[in-house]
Amino acid sequence: MFTLPSLPYAYGALEPYIDLMTMEIHHNKHHQGYVNKLNTALADYPEWQNKTLPELLTSFDKLPQTIVTAVRNNGGGDFNHTMFWTLMKKDGGGVPKGKVGEAIKKQFSTFEAFQNEFNMTAKTVFGSGWAWLVIDKKGDLIVMPTANQDCPITDGFQPIMGLDVWEHAYYLKYQNKRPDYISAWWHVINWEQVEENYHNIIG
Ligand code: MN
C-alpha cells in the first residue's frame, strides 16, 4: 500500500509565498486523494502492489488495461507531489550553486535565461499540469511541461525539479494570477534538493 509522505516542514512554513491553507489542502486532501485512488486501482492486482512508482509509471504497456488511466493519473499524482514537497523550504530561493548550477548555465547560457524559459513553460501549460526541469537520455537538461498528472519518467526523462501549476496549488491565494504564483515560488525553491536530485542521476 502506498502512503502519504509527511511534509518536511510545517504547513505554514512557506508563508507568505504559499499560504498555510493551500499547503494543508494540497497535501492532506489532494495528495492523499491520489494515494488512496492508486491503492484502490491496485487492490485487485497484488502482483503490482510492491512495484515502485517509477516502475508503475513506465509499465503502461504491461499493466492491466483497466487500471492504466488510474495509475497514470494517481501514480503520477503521488510521484509528482512527493517530489514537489521536497523542492520547497522555508528561506529557500536564490540561485543554484554546485553542479546543477553549472549545468544550468552550460545548457541555457545564464540562470536568467533558464528561469525565463521555465516561467514561460509554467505559464503556458493549458489547464492543469506541471513545468519540469528534467535530464534527458543524453544527460542534458531540458525544460518541459506535462499535462494533468503525467510524469516525465513515463517518457524516459528524469525530473529533478517541477512546479505544480494546477489551480489547486495556488487559487486560494492567487486566484487566476498564475504568473504571480510562479514568481513567488522562486522564493521557496530548495536548490540543495535539486542539486541532490541531479547528483542521484548524473553521479
Ligand atoms: Mn497538486
XYZ file of N, CA, C and O and ligand atoms in Angstrom:
813
model
N 0.836 -1.200 0.000
C 0.000 0.000 0.000
C 0.876 1.258 0.000
O 1.827 1.372 0.754
N 0.511 2.169 -0.844
C 1.213 3.454 -0.858
C 0.658 4.327 0.266
O -0.513 4.219 0.634
N 1.530 5.163 0.828
C 1.101 6.034 1.927
C 1.544 7.467 1.651
O 2.511 7.707 0.916
N 0.832 8.400 2.264
C 1.144 9.818 2.088
C 2.417 10.149 2.870
O 2.474 9.922 4.074
N 3.457 10.682 2.199
C 4.653 11.080 2.953
C 4.381 12.345 3.770
O 3.584 13.185 3.369
N 5.058 12.448 4.910
C 4.926 13.672 5.715
C 5.623 14.811 5.003
O 6.607 14.603 4.301
N 5.108 16.022 5.215
C 5.815 17.199 4.715
C 7.080 17.388 5.542
O 7.055 17.199 6.761
N 8.188 17.811 4.918
C 9.422 18.044 5.688
C 9.454 19.398 6.388
O 10.507 19.848 6.802
N 8.289 20.052 6.509
C 8.180 21.349 7.194
C 6.716 21.528 7.582
O 5.859 20.749 7.156
N 6.427 22.564 8.368
C 5.045 22.820 8.787
C 4.247 23.401 7.619
O 4.817 23.975 6.689
N 2.922 23.243 7.691
C 2.074 23.743 6.601
C 2.265 25.247 6.356
O 2.140 25.719 5.234
N 2.571 25.978 7.416
C 2.713 27.426 7.268
C 4.133 27.888 6.964
O 4.390 29.089 6.864
N 5.053 26.962 6.783
C 6.480 27.313 6.662
C 6.804 28.139 5.424
O 7.804 28.852 5.411
N 5.977 28.026 4.395
C 6.300 28.700 3.130
C 5.587 30.050 2.983
O 5.667 30.684 1.932
N 4.878 30.455 4.052
C 4.258 31.785 4.061
C 5.347 32.844 3.899
O 6.448 32.640 4.407
N 5.096 33.972 3.264
C 3.820 34.367 2.662
C 3.681 33.911 1.202
O 2.695 34.254 0.568
N 4.644 33.169 0.701
C 4.650 32.853 -0.736
C 3.606 31.802 -1.078
O 2.916 31.889 -2.082
N 3.537 30.777 -0.223
C 2.489 29.769 -0.375
C 1.817 29.634 0.986
O 2.485 29.370 1.988
N 0.514 29.876 1.001
C -0.193 30.004 2.270
C -0.496 28.661 2.912
O -0.583 27.628 2.246
N -0.667 28.725 4.214
C -0.887 27.537 5.042
C -2.087 26.717 4.568
O -1.998 25.495 4.441
N -3.201 27.390 4.296
C -4.401 26.619 3.945
C -4.226 25.886 2.615
O -4.639 24.729 2.474
N -3.584 26.537 1.656
C -3.312 25.862 0.374
C -2.438 24.637 0.599
O -2.713 23.558 0.064
N -1.393 24.801 1.410
C -0.485 23.670 1.654
C -1.217 22.518 2.348
O -1.032 21.354 2.008
N -2.066 22.861 3.306
C -2.772 21.830 4.066
C -3.732 21.050 3.154
O -3.742 19.815 3.163
N -4.517 21.776 2.376
C -5.484 21.103 1.498
C -4.761 20.334 0.393
O -5.124 19.202 0.049
N -3.697 20.950 -0.124
C -2.944 20.334 -1.226
C -2.339 18.994 -0.787
O -2.434 17.981 -1.488
N -1.737 19.008 0.392
C -1.082 17.794 0.896
C -2.092 16.789 1.433
O -2.127 15.622 1.036
N -2.944 17.257 2.321
C -3.798 16.375 3.107
C -5.043 15.902 2.366
O -5.603 14.855 2.704
N -5.464 16.665 1.354
C -6.650 16.268 0.578
C -6.274 15.827 -0.836
O -6.589 14.709 -1.244
N -5.592 16.688 -1.583
C -5.287 16.342 -2.972
C -4.282 15.195 -3.060
O -4.541 14.182 -3.708
N -3.114 15.348 -2.412
C -2.121 14.280 -2.498
C -2.655 12.992 -1.858
O -2.513 11.913 -2.431
N -3.294 13.115 -0.717
C -3.892 11.926 -0.088
C -4.880 11.252 -1.030
O -4.964 10.018 -1.089
N -5.614 12.051 -1.779
C -6.576 11.507 -2.737
C -5.899 10.678 -3.820
O -6.386 9.604 -4.191
N -4.771 11.154 -4.319
C -4.036 10.382 -5.335
C -3.558 9.053 -4.753
O -3.652 8.005 -5.398
N -3.036 9.124 -3.533
C -2.550 7.902 -2.874
C -3.700 6.904 -2.704
O -3.571 5.716 -3.034
N -4.827 7.381 -2.211
C -5.978 6.490 -1.981
C -6.455 5.853 -3.280
O -6.741 4.646 -3.331
N -6.555 6.668 -4.336
C -7.072 6.142 -5.601
C -6.081 5.202 -6.260
O -6.478 4.256 -6.954
N -4.783 5.448 -6.050
C -3.777 4.498 -6.567
C -3.934 3.152 -5.868
O -3.945 2.093 -6.515
N -4.086 3.177 -4.553
C -4.263 1.922 -3.809
C -5.539 1.201 -4.243
O -5.544 -0.030 -4.372
N -6.590 1.946 -4.470
C -7.841 1.340 -4.937
C -7.643 0.677 -6.301
O -8.098 -0.447 -6.540
N -6.912 1.374 -7.190
C -6.686 0.824 -8.534
C -5.906 -0.486 -8.475
O -6.158 -1.406 -9.256
N -4.968 -0.566 -7.524
C -4.095 -1.751 -7.444
C -4.680 -2.854 -6.560
O -4.104 -3.947 -6.477
N -5.824 -2.583 -5.933
C -6.356 -3.500 -4.916
C -6.553 -4.928 -5.436
O -6.304 -5.896 -4.718
N -6.978 -5.048 -6.684
C -7.243 -6.385 -7.234
C -6.040 -6.991 -7.951
O -6.163 -8.053 -8.572
N -4.901 -6.314 -7.881
C -3.728 -6.763 -8.639
C -2.492 -6.832 -7.745
O -1.577 -6.014 -7.854
N -2.459 -7.836 -6.837
C -1.357 -7.918 -5.869
C 0.020 -7.963 -6.520
O 1.000 -7.498 -5.929
N 0.092 -8.492 -7.739
C 1.403 -8.590 -8.395
C 1.987 -7.222 -8.729
O 3.172 -7.097 -9.016
N 1.154 -6.187 -8.685
C 1.631 -4.824 -8.979
C 1.793 -3.970 -7.720
O 2.264 -2.839 -7.787
N 1.417 -4.511 -6.569
C 1.362 -3.682 -5.359
C 2.730 -3.390 -4.747
O 2.863 -2.444 -3.982
N 3.727 -4.188 -5.076
C 5.050 -3.945 -4.497
C 6.008 -3.251 -5.450
O 7.203 -3.131 -5.175
N 5.474 -2.802 -6.576
C 6.310 -2.067 -7.530
C 6.550 -0.649 -7.015
O 5.741 -0.106 -6.259
N 7.639 -0.061 -7.461
C 7.881 1.347 -7.133
C 7.054 2.216 -8.082
O 6.598 1.753 -9.140
N 6.902 3.481 -7.724
C 6.176 4.393 -8.617
C 6.858 4.490 -9.986
O 6.167 4.396 -11.006
N 8.192 4.665 -10.065
C 8.809 4.686 -11.405
C 8.554 3.400 -12.199
O 8.360 3.461 -13.413
N 8.528 2.267 -11.513
C 8.216 1.015 -12.232
C 6.795 1.047 -12.780
O 6.556 0.689 -13.940
N 5.864 1.489 -11.952
C 4.462 1.559 -12.410
C 4.308 2.545 -13.569
O 3.594 2.273 -14.539
N 5.012 3.673 -13.458
C 4.824 4.759 -14.430
C 5.530 4.489 -15.758
O 5.356 5.242 -16.710
N 6.321 3.419 -15.806
C 6.956 3.033 -17.073
C 6.452 1.661 -17.535
O 7.095 1.001 -18.345
N 5.316 1.243 -17.019
C 4.778 -0.091 -17.350
C 3.372 -0.031 -17.936
O 2.608 -0.988 -17.798
N 3.037 1.065 -18.587
C 1.655 1.187 -19.080
C 1.325 0.140 -20.143
O 0.163 -0.209 -20.343
N 2.358 -0.378 -20.817
C 2.122 -1.428 -21.823
C 1.952 -2.803 -21.189
O 1.517 -3.739 -21.853
N 2.293 -2.932 -19.892
C 2.198 -4.238 -19.230
C 1.097 -4.301 -18.178
O 0.621 -5.383 -17.830
N 0.711 -3.153 -17.658
C -0.339 -3.115 -16.628
C -1.673 -3.606 -17.203
O -1.914 -3.460 -18.400
N -2.531 -4.152 -16.346
C -3.880 -4.477 -16.817
C -4.519 -3.227 -17.433
O -4.476 -2.145 -16.829
N -5.071 -3.398 -18.613
C -5.632 -2.271 -19.371
C -6.607 -1.416 -18.551
O -6.629 -0.200 -18.668
N -7.379 -2.092 -17.711
C -8.436 -1.391 -16.966
C -7.908 -0.403 -15.926
O -8.659 0.444 -15.450
N -6.621 -0.527 -15.541
C -6.110 0.380 -14.497
C -5.036 1.338 -15.004
O -4.487 2.120 -14.220
N -4.736 1.323 -16.292
C -3.671 2.192 -16.819
C -3.976 3.667 -16.545
O -3.119 4.410 -16.055
N -5.183 4.095 -16.840
C -5.520 5.507 -16.655
C -5.447 5.892 -15.180
O -4.912 6.957 -14.827
N -5.937 5.027 -14.314
C -5.906 5.323 -12.872
C -4.467 5.384 -12.360
O -4.135 6.226 -11.519
N -3.607 4.507 -12.862
C -2.202 4.516 -12.427
C -1.488 5.743 -12.993
O -0.708 6.404 -12.299
N -1.771 6.075 -14.248
C -1.168 7.272 -14.846
C -1.533 8.523 -14.023
O -0.677 9.310 -13.655
N -2.799 8.669 -13.707
C -3.260 9.872 -13.009
C -2.854 9.887 -11.537
O -2.389 10.897 -11.025
N -3.050 8.777 -10.857
C -2.863 8.765 -9.410
C -1.464 8.344 -8.986
O -0.941 8.856 -7.993
N -0.836 7.438 -9.737
C 0.576 7.135 -9.503
C 1.425 8.347 -9.858
O 2.350 8.723 -9.140
N 1.075 8.974 -10.982
C 1.753 10.217 -11.354
C 1.531 11.290 -10.304
O 2.461 11.983 -9.892
N 0.293 11.413 -9.840
C -0.017 12.401 -8.802
C 0.787 12.163 -7.539
O 1.294 13.104 -6.921
N 0.942 10.903 -7.157
C 1.717 10.586 -5.957
C 3.195 10.911 -6.173
O 3.815 11.625 -5.380
N 3.764 10.443 -7.267
C 5.191 10.693 -7.537
C 5.473 12.194 -7.613
O 6.406 12.704 -6.986
N 4.665 12.899 -8.421
C 4.926 14.319 -8.669
C 4.861 15.135 -7.378
O 5.710 15.981 -7.121
N 3.834 14.874 -6.566
C 3.701 15.642 -5.328
C 4.759 15.270 -4.306
O 5.266 16.133 -3.591
N 5.110 13.997 -4.232
C 6.154 13.574 -3.292
C 7.452 14.316 -3.593
O 8.158 14.767 -2.675
N 7.767 14.475 -4.882
C 8.953 15.252 -5.259
C 8.755 16.744 -4.972
O 9.645 17.407 -4.437
N 7.569 17.224 -5.300
C 7.294 18.670 -5.184
C 7.509 19.196 -3.762
O 8.111 20.243 -3.562
N 7.028 18.458 -2.753
C 7.153 18.946 -1.364
C 8.613 19.151 -0.992
O 8.955 20.084 -0.282
N 9.480 18.257 -1.471
C 10.893 18.345 -1.086
C 11.612 19.483 -1.811
O 12.716 19.852 -1.430
N 11.000 19.979 -2.873
C 11.634 21.024 -3.689
C 11.415 22.420 -3.122
O 11.821 23.406 -3.723
N 10.728 22.484 -1.972
C 10.480 23.777 -1.349
C 10.977 23.738 0.088
O 11.060 22.683 0.706
N 11.319 24.925 0.596
C 11.710 25.036 2.004
C 11.558 26.477 2.453
O 11.495 27.397 1.631
N 11.499 26.631 3.777
C 11.487 27.971 4.358
C 12.833 28.625 4.046
O 13.867 27.962 4.099
N 12.813 29.908 3.722
C 14.049 30.629 3.390
C 14.798 29.988 2.223
O 16.025 29.922 2.225
N 14.047 29.518 1.245
C 14.684 28.998 0.036
C 14.977 30.132 -0.937
O 15.120 31.291 -0.541
N 15.060 29.780 -2.193
C 15.272 30.791 -3.225
C 16.727 31.003 -3.553
O 17.577 30.148 -3.265
N 17.013 32.130 -4.165
C 18.374 32.425 -4.604
C 18.692 31.722 -5.912
O 17.788 31.355 -6.670
N 19.972 31.546 -6.150
C 20.388 30.903 -7.402
C 21.088 29.588 -7.075
O 21.675 29.440 -6.006
N 20.999 28.621 -7.981
C 21.605 27.308 -7.703
C 23.122 27.368 -7.730
O 23.708 28.038 -8.574
N 23.717 26.666 -6.791
C 25.183 26.552 -6.782
C 25.525 25.121 -7.160
O 24.657 24.354 -7.554
N 26.759 24.778 -7.040
C 27.155 23.399 -7.267
C 27.008 22.973 -8.708
O 26.932 23.795 -9.619
N 26.958 21.655 -8.899
C 26.989 21.092 -10.245
C 25.743 21.427 -11.044
O 25.819 21.613 -12.255
N 24.595 21.473 -10.374
C 23.381 21.759 -11.138
C 23.382 23.209 -11.613
O 22.929 23.504 -12.724
N 23.941 24.102 -10.800
C 24.085 25.496 -11.211
C 24.967 25.614 -12.450
O 24.642 26.342 -13.396
N 26.062 24.865 -12.447
C 26.962 24.854 -13.615
C 26.260 24.279 -14.840
O 26.378 24.802 -15.948
N 25.549 23.179 -14.623
C 24.873 22.514 -15.751
C 23.790 23.418 -16.344
O 23.597 23.441 -17.566
N 23.085 24.157 -15.495
C 22.054 25.088 -15.985
C 22.695 26.171 -16.847
O 22.214 26.487 -17.928
N 23.812 26.708 -16.371
C 24.498 27.755 -17.158
C 25.004 27.201 -18.479
O 24.920 27.854 -19.519
N 25.531 25.982 -18.435
C 26.054 25.366 -19.661
C 24.925 25.172 -20.681
O 25.098 25.423 -21.869
N 23.768 24.739 -20.188
C 22.666 24.399 -21.102
C 21.888 25.626 -21.591
O 21.453 25.670 -22.728
N 21.691 26.592 -20.690
C 20.795 27.719 -21.013
C 21.547 29.045 -21.132
O 20.946 30.082 -21.256
N 22.810 29.039 -21.035
C 23.768 30.168 -21.034
C 23.765 31.024 -19.771
O 24.835 31.341 -19.270
N 22.573 31.368 -19.251
C 22.557 32.068 -17.953
C 21.409 31.512 -17.101
O 20.466 30.912 -17.631
N 21.503 31.748 -15.795
C 20.420 31.326 -14.918
C 19.135 32.052 -15.301
O 18.057 31.456 -15.309
N 19.240 33.325 -15.656
C 18.055 34.113 -16.008
C 17.373 33.549 -17.254
O 16.139 33.527 -17.341
N 18.170 33.106 -18.208
C 17.591 32.529 -19.435
C 16.839 31.239 -19.113
O 15.748 30.980 -19.638
N 17.427 30.441 -18.227
C 16.736 29.232 -17.766
C 15.433 29.595 -17.068
O 14.366 29.022 -17.344
N 15.516 30.564 -16.175
C 14.342 30.959 -15.394
C 13.222 31.474 -16.321
O 12.051 31.145 -16.127
N 13.603 32.244 -17.329
C 12.612 32.745 -18.285
C 11.932 31.608 -19.035
O 10.714 31.620 -19.234
N 12.739 30.635 -19.447
C 12.151 29.510 -20.187
C 11.235 28.687 -19.282
O 10.141 28.266 -19.689
N 11.672 28.473 -18.034
C 10.855 27.711 -17.087
C 9.543 28.454 -16.801
O 8.465 27.863 -16.799
N 9.644 29.766 -16.591
C 8.451 30.575 -16.322
C 7.477 30.524 -17.494
O 6.263 30.379 -17.293
N 8.007 30.653 -18.712
C 7.140 30.651 -19.887
C 6.442 29.293 -20.017
O 5.244 29.223 -20.321
N 7.181 28.226 -19.760
C 6.594 26.882 -19.824
C 5.492 26.731 -18.778
O 4.405 26.225 -19.067
N 5.758 27.190 -17.557
C 4.782 27.073 -16.465
C 3.531 27.914 -16.745
O 2.404 27.487 -16.485
N 3.745 29.103 -17.308
C 2.605 29.992 -17.586
C 1.718 29.448 -18.689
O 0.515 29.705 -18.701
N 2.311 28.739 -19.638
C 1.557 28.374 -20.837
C 1.020 26.934 -20.813
O 0.459 26.477 -21.800
N 1.203 26.226 -19.694
C 0.512 24.943 -19.570
C -0.985 25.233 -19.648
O -1.499 26.028 -18.861
N -1.675 24.614 -20.602
C -3.103 24.871 -20.760
C -3.884 23.972 -19.819
O -3.761 22.756 -19.867
N -4.678 24.570 -18.956
C -5.406 23.765 -17.980
C -4.469 23.320 -16.876
O -3.645 24.093 -16.409
N -4.581 22.058 -16.469
C -3.825 21.560 -15.328
C -2.582 20.820 -15.769
O -2.619 20.060 -16.731
N -1.492 21.037 -15.064
C -0.272 20.305 -15.400
C 0.915 20.801 -14.611
O 0.755 21.423 -13.551
N 2.087 20.528 -15.139
C 3.347 20.798 -14.451
C 4.373 21.374 -15.421
O 4.321 21.086 -16.617
N 5.308 22.136 -14.878
C 6.528 22.505 -15.606
C 7.692 21.795 -14.926
O 7.735 21.711 -13.692
N 8.610 21.297 -15.724
C 9.704 20.465 -15.194
C 11.070 20.898 -15.703
O 11.192 21.360 -16.841
N 12.088 20.652 -14.892
C 13.465 20.597 -15.355
C 13.851 19.124 -15.276
O 13.755 18.514 -14.202
N 14.211 18.556 -16.418
C 14.482 17.114 -16.484
C 15.845 16.875 -17.119
O 16.413 17.753 -17.774
N 16.324 15.648 -16.927
C 17.535 15.185 -17.605
C 17.098 14.199 -18.683
O 16.338 13.263 -18.398
N 17.549 14.441 -19.904
C 17.161 13.528 -20.993
C 18.149 12.364 -21.086
O 19.081 12.248 -20.277
N 17.946 11.503 -22.066
C 18.755 10.280 -22.159
C 20.227 10.562 -22.437
O 21.083 9.734 -22.152
N 20.515 11.746 -23.003
C 21.912 12.113 -23.267
C 22.569 12.766 -22.059
O 23.759 13.083 -22.089
N 21.787 13.011 -21.011
C 22.332 13.682 -19.831
C 22.196 15.186 -19.879
O 22.736 15.889 -19.025
N 21.490 15.694 -20.882
C 21.278 17.139 -20.998
C 20.057 17.580 -20.192
O 19.098 16.829 -20.030
N 20.087 18.812 -19.733
C 18.942 19.399 -19.034
C 17.964 19.978 -20.053
O 18.379 20.671 -20.978
N 16.684 19.709 -19.864
C 15.677 20.400 -20.665
C 14.473 20.776 -19.797
O 14.192 20.129 -18.790
N 13.807 21.836 -20.221
C 12.576 22.281 -19.582
C 11.416 21.736 -20.403
O 11.444 21.809 -21.638
N 10.448 21.152 -19.734
C 9.293 20.594 -20.449
C 8.032 20.682 -19.599
O 8.109 20.688 -18.376
N 6.869 20.751 -20.229
C 5.614 20.670 -19.489
C 5.082 19.233 -19.513
O 5.474 18.438 -20.371
N 4.208 18.906 -18.561
C 3.361 17.719 -18.728
C 1.923 18.136 -18.418
O 1.697 19.087 -17.665
N 0.987 17.409 -19.006
C -0.431 17.665 -18.762
C -0.909 16.827 -17.583
O -0.357 15.765 -17.287
N -1.928 17.334 -16.910
C -2.581 16.578 -15.833
C -1.560 16.131 -14.791
O -0.788 16.935 -14.309
N -1.540 14.825 -14.434
C -0.504 14.335 -13.519
C 0.494 13.460 -14.261
O 1.165 12.616 -13.646
N 0.620 13.644 -15.549
C 1.611 12.856 -16.289
C 3.003 13.150 -15.742
O 3.320 14.283 -15.395
N 3.807 12.099 -15.663
C 5.133 12.196 -15.068
C 6.188 12.063 -16.173
O 6.079 11.179 -17.025
N 7.216 12.910 -16.171
C 8.241 12.818 -17.220
C 8.885 11.435 -17.318
O 9.346 11.035 -18.392
N 8.934 10.708 -16.203
C 9.547 9.379 -16.189
C 8.903 8.448 -17.222
O 9.585 7.617 -17.830
N 7.605 8.602 -17.428
C 6.896 7.754 -18.389
C 7.495 7.875 -19.789
O 7.540 6.900 -20.537
N 7.970 9.074 -20.123
C 8.544 9.299 -21.448
C 10.073 9.256 -21.457
O 10.709 9.735 -22.400
N 10.661 8.704 -20.403
C 12.110 8.490 -20.393
C 12.933 9.672 -19.918
O 14.151 9.683 -20.094
N 12.293 10.659 -19.307
C 13.018 11.805 -18.762
C 13.100 11.685 -17.241
O 12.162 11.213 -16.606
N 14.213 12.131 -16.658
C 14.399 12.069 -15.209
C 14.173 13.462 -14.619
O 15.013 14.341 -14.792
N 13.052 13.668 -13.934
C 12.796 15.004 -13.376
C 13.689 15.302 -12.176
O 13.927 14.426 -11.341
N 14.212 16.528 -12.114
C 14.967 16.937 -10.919
C 14.304 18.134 -10.232
O 14.650 18.474 -9.105
N 13.349 18.756 -10.916
C 12.667 19.933 -10.366
C 11.345 20.070 -11.106
O 11.299 19.862 -12.318
N 10.266 20.375 -10.379
C 8.980 20.520 -11.039
C 8.078 21.469 -10.280
O 8.153 21.561 -9.054
N 7.259 22.163 -11.021
C 6.323 23.114 -10.418
C 4.889 22.727 -10.794
O 4.550 22.613 -11.972
N 4.093 22.536 -9.780
C 2.671 22.208 -9.923
C 1.921 23.478 -10.304
O 1.909 24.437 -9.536
N 1.310 23.500 -11.499
C 0.516 24.679 -11.879
C -0.974 24.361 -11.993
O -1.719 25.062 -12.671
N -1.408 23.284 -11.336
C -2.853 23.080 -11.168
C -3.416 24.249 -10.357
O -2.753 24.755 -9.441
N -4.636 24.634 -10.629
C -5.230 25.720 -9.835
C -5.263 25.386 -8.347
O -5.150 26.282 -7.509
N -5.386 24.095 -8.003
C -5.439 23.748 -6.570
C -4.147 24.138 -5.844
O -4.128 24.227 -4.629
N -3.063 24.360 -6.597
C -1.780 24.718 -5.985
C -1.681 26.194 -5.623
O -0.786 26.590 -4.872
N -2.580 27.016 -6.160
C -2.411 28.459 -5.941
C -3.698 29.266 -5.845
O -3.673 30.438 -5.479
N -4.865 28.686 -6.147
C -6.056 29.507 -6.359
C -6.522 30.270 -5.112
O -6.997 31.400 -5.224
N -6.383 29.689 -3.934
C -6.864 30.361 -2.716
C -6.173 31.702 -2.498
O -6.790 32.669 -2.071
N -4.880 31.748 -2.796
C -4.118 32.989 -2.570
C -4.005 33.842 -3.832
O -4.051 35.062 -3.752
N -3.850 33.193 -4.970
C -3.529 33.950 -6.197
C -4.675 33.985 -7.214
O -4.531 34.634 -8.252
N -5.774 33.292 -6.937
C -6.918 33.207 -7.865
C -6.432 32.890 -9.285
O -5.721 31.939 -9.454
N -6.788 33.716 -10.256
C -6.437 33.439 -11.641
C -5.013 33.877 -12.002
O -4.585 33.694 -13.132
N -4.270 34.423 -11.042
C -2.970 35.032 -11.362
C -1.824 34.021 -11.238
O -0.959 34.121 -10.368
N -1.825 33.042 -12.128
C -0.778 32.021 -12.097
C 0.628 32.621 -12.183
O 1.537 32.147 -11.472
N 0.861 33.647 -13.009
C 2.218 34.220 -13.061
C 2.709 34.741 -11.707
O 3.906 34.661 -11.412
N 1.814 35.251 -10.873
C 2.228 35.738 -9.548
C 2.655 34.579 -8.650
O 3.603 34.694 -7.867
N 1.940 33.473 -8.752
C 2.314 32.253 -8.008
C 3.681 31.742 -8.469
O 4.535 31.391 -7.647
N 3.893 31.743 -9.766
C 5.176 31.266 -10.302
C 6.315 32.153 -9.791
O 7.354 31.646 -9.332
N 6.119 33.462 -9.827
C 7.150 34.388 -9.327
C 7.437 34.138 -7.849
O 8.589 34.145 -7.420
N 6.371 33.928 -7.079
C 6.531 33.710 -5.633
C 7.285 32.413 -5.352
O 8.081 32.327 -4.413
N 7.047 31.420 -6.176
C 7.629 30.093 -5.945
C 9.160 30.114 -5.931
O 9.790 29.361 -5.196
N 9.748 31.001 -6.711
C 11.219 31.083 -6.738
C 11.793 31.492 -5.387
O 12.981 31.301 -5.140
N 10.956 32.025 -4.497
C 11.429 32.395 -3.156
C 11.477 31.203 -2.198
O 12.015 31.324 -1.092
N 10.870 30.091 -2.583
C 10.863 28.929 -1.677
C 11.552 27.706 -2.288
O 11.613 26.642 -1.662
N 12.088 27.875 -3.503
C 12.741 26.724 -4.138
C 13.931 26.253 -3.291
O 14.713 27.054 -2.776
N 14.048 24.952 -3.160
C 15.109 24.321 -2.363
C 16.192 23.813 -3.321
O 16.141 22.675 -3.802
N 17.170 24.658 -3.596
C 18.193 24.295 -4.584
C 19.070 23.134 -4.131
O 19.594 22.385 -4.959
N 19.236 22.978 -2.825
C 20.045 21.846 -2.341
C 19.390 20.523 -2.751
O 20.066 19.559 -3.103
N 18.054 20.499 -2.724
C 17.349 19.282 -3.128
C 17.478 19.054 -4.638
O 17.649 17.922 -5.091
N 17.398 20.125 -5.412
C 17.561 19.994 -6.868
C 18.961 19.454 -7.168
O 19.145 18.563 -8.008
N 19.941 19.982 -6.437
C 21.330 19.514 -6.586
C 21.436 18.021 -6.254
O 22.064 17.249 -6.982
N 20.788 17.626 -5.163
C 20.822 16.211 -4.766
C 20.156 15.333 -5.831
O 20.661 14.257 -6.178
N 19.026 15.797 -6.358
C 18.338 15.031 -7.415
C 19.231 14.884 -8.642
O 19.265 13.820 -9.272
N 19.940 15.955 -8.965
C 20.848 15.937 -10.111
C 21.973 14.916 -9.876
O 22.256 14.078 -10.738
N 22.568 14.963 -8.693
C 23.628 14.004 -8.330
C 23.144 12.559 -8.408
O 23.872 11.682 -8.865
N 21.921 12.330 -7.954
C 21.394 10.965 -7.919
C 21.260 10.363 -9.309
O 21.246 9.134 -9.475
N 21.157 11.210 -10.324
C 21.009 10.721 -11.692
C 22.330 10.781 -12.453
O 22.731 9.815 -13.102
N 23.017 11.889 -12.323
C 24.263 12.092 -13.087
C 25.475 11.501 -12.362
O 26.433 11.069 -13.000
N 25.417 11.473 -11.033
C 26.523 10.950 -10.243
C 27.525 12.031 -9.858
O 27.363 13.180 -10.192
Mn -1.083 19.432 -6.904
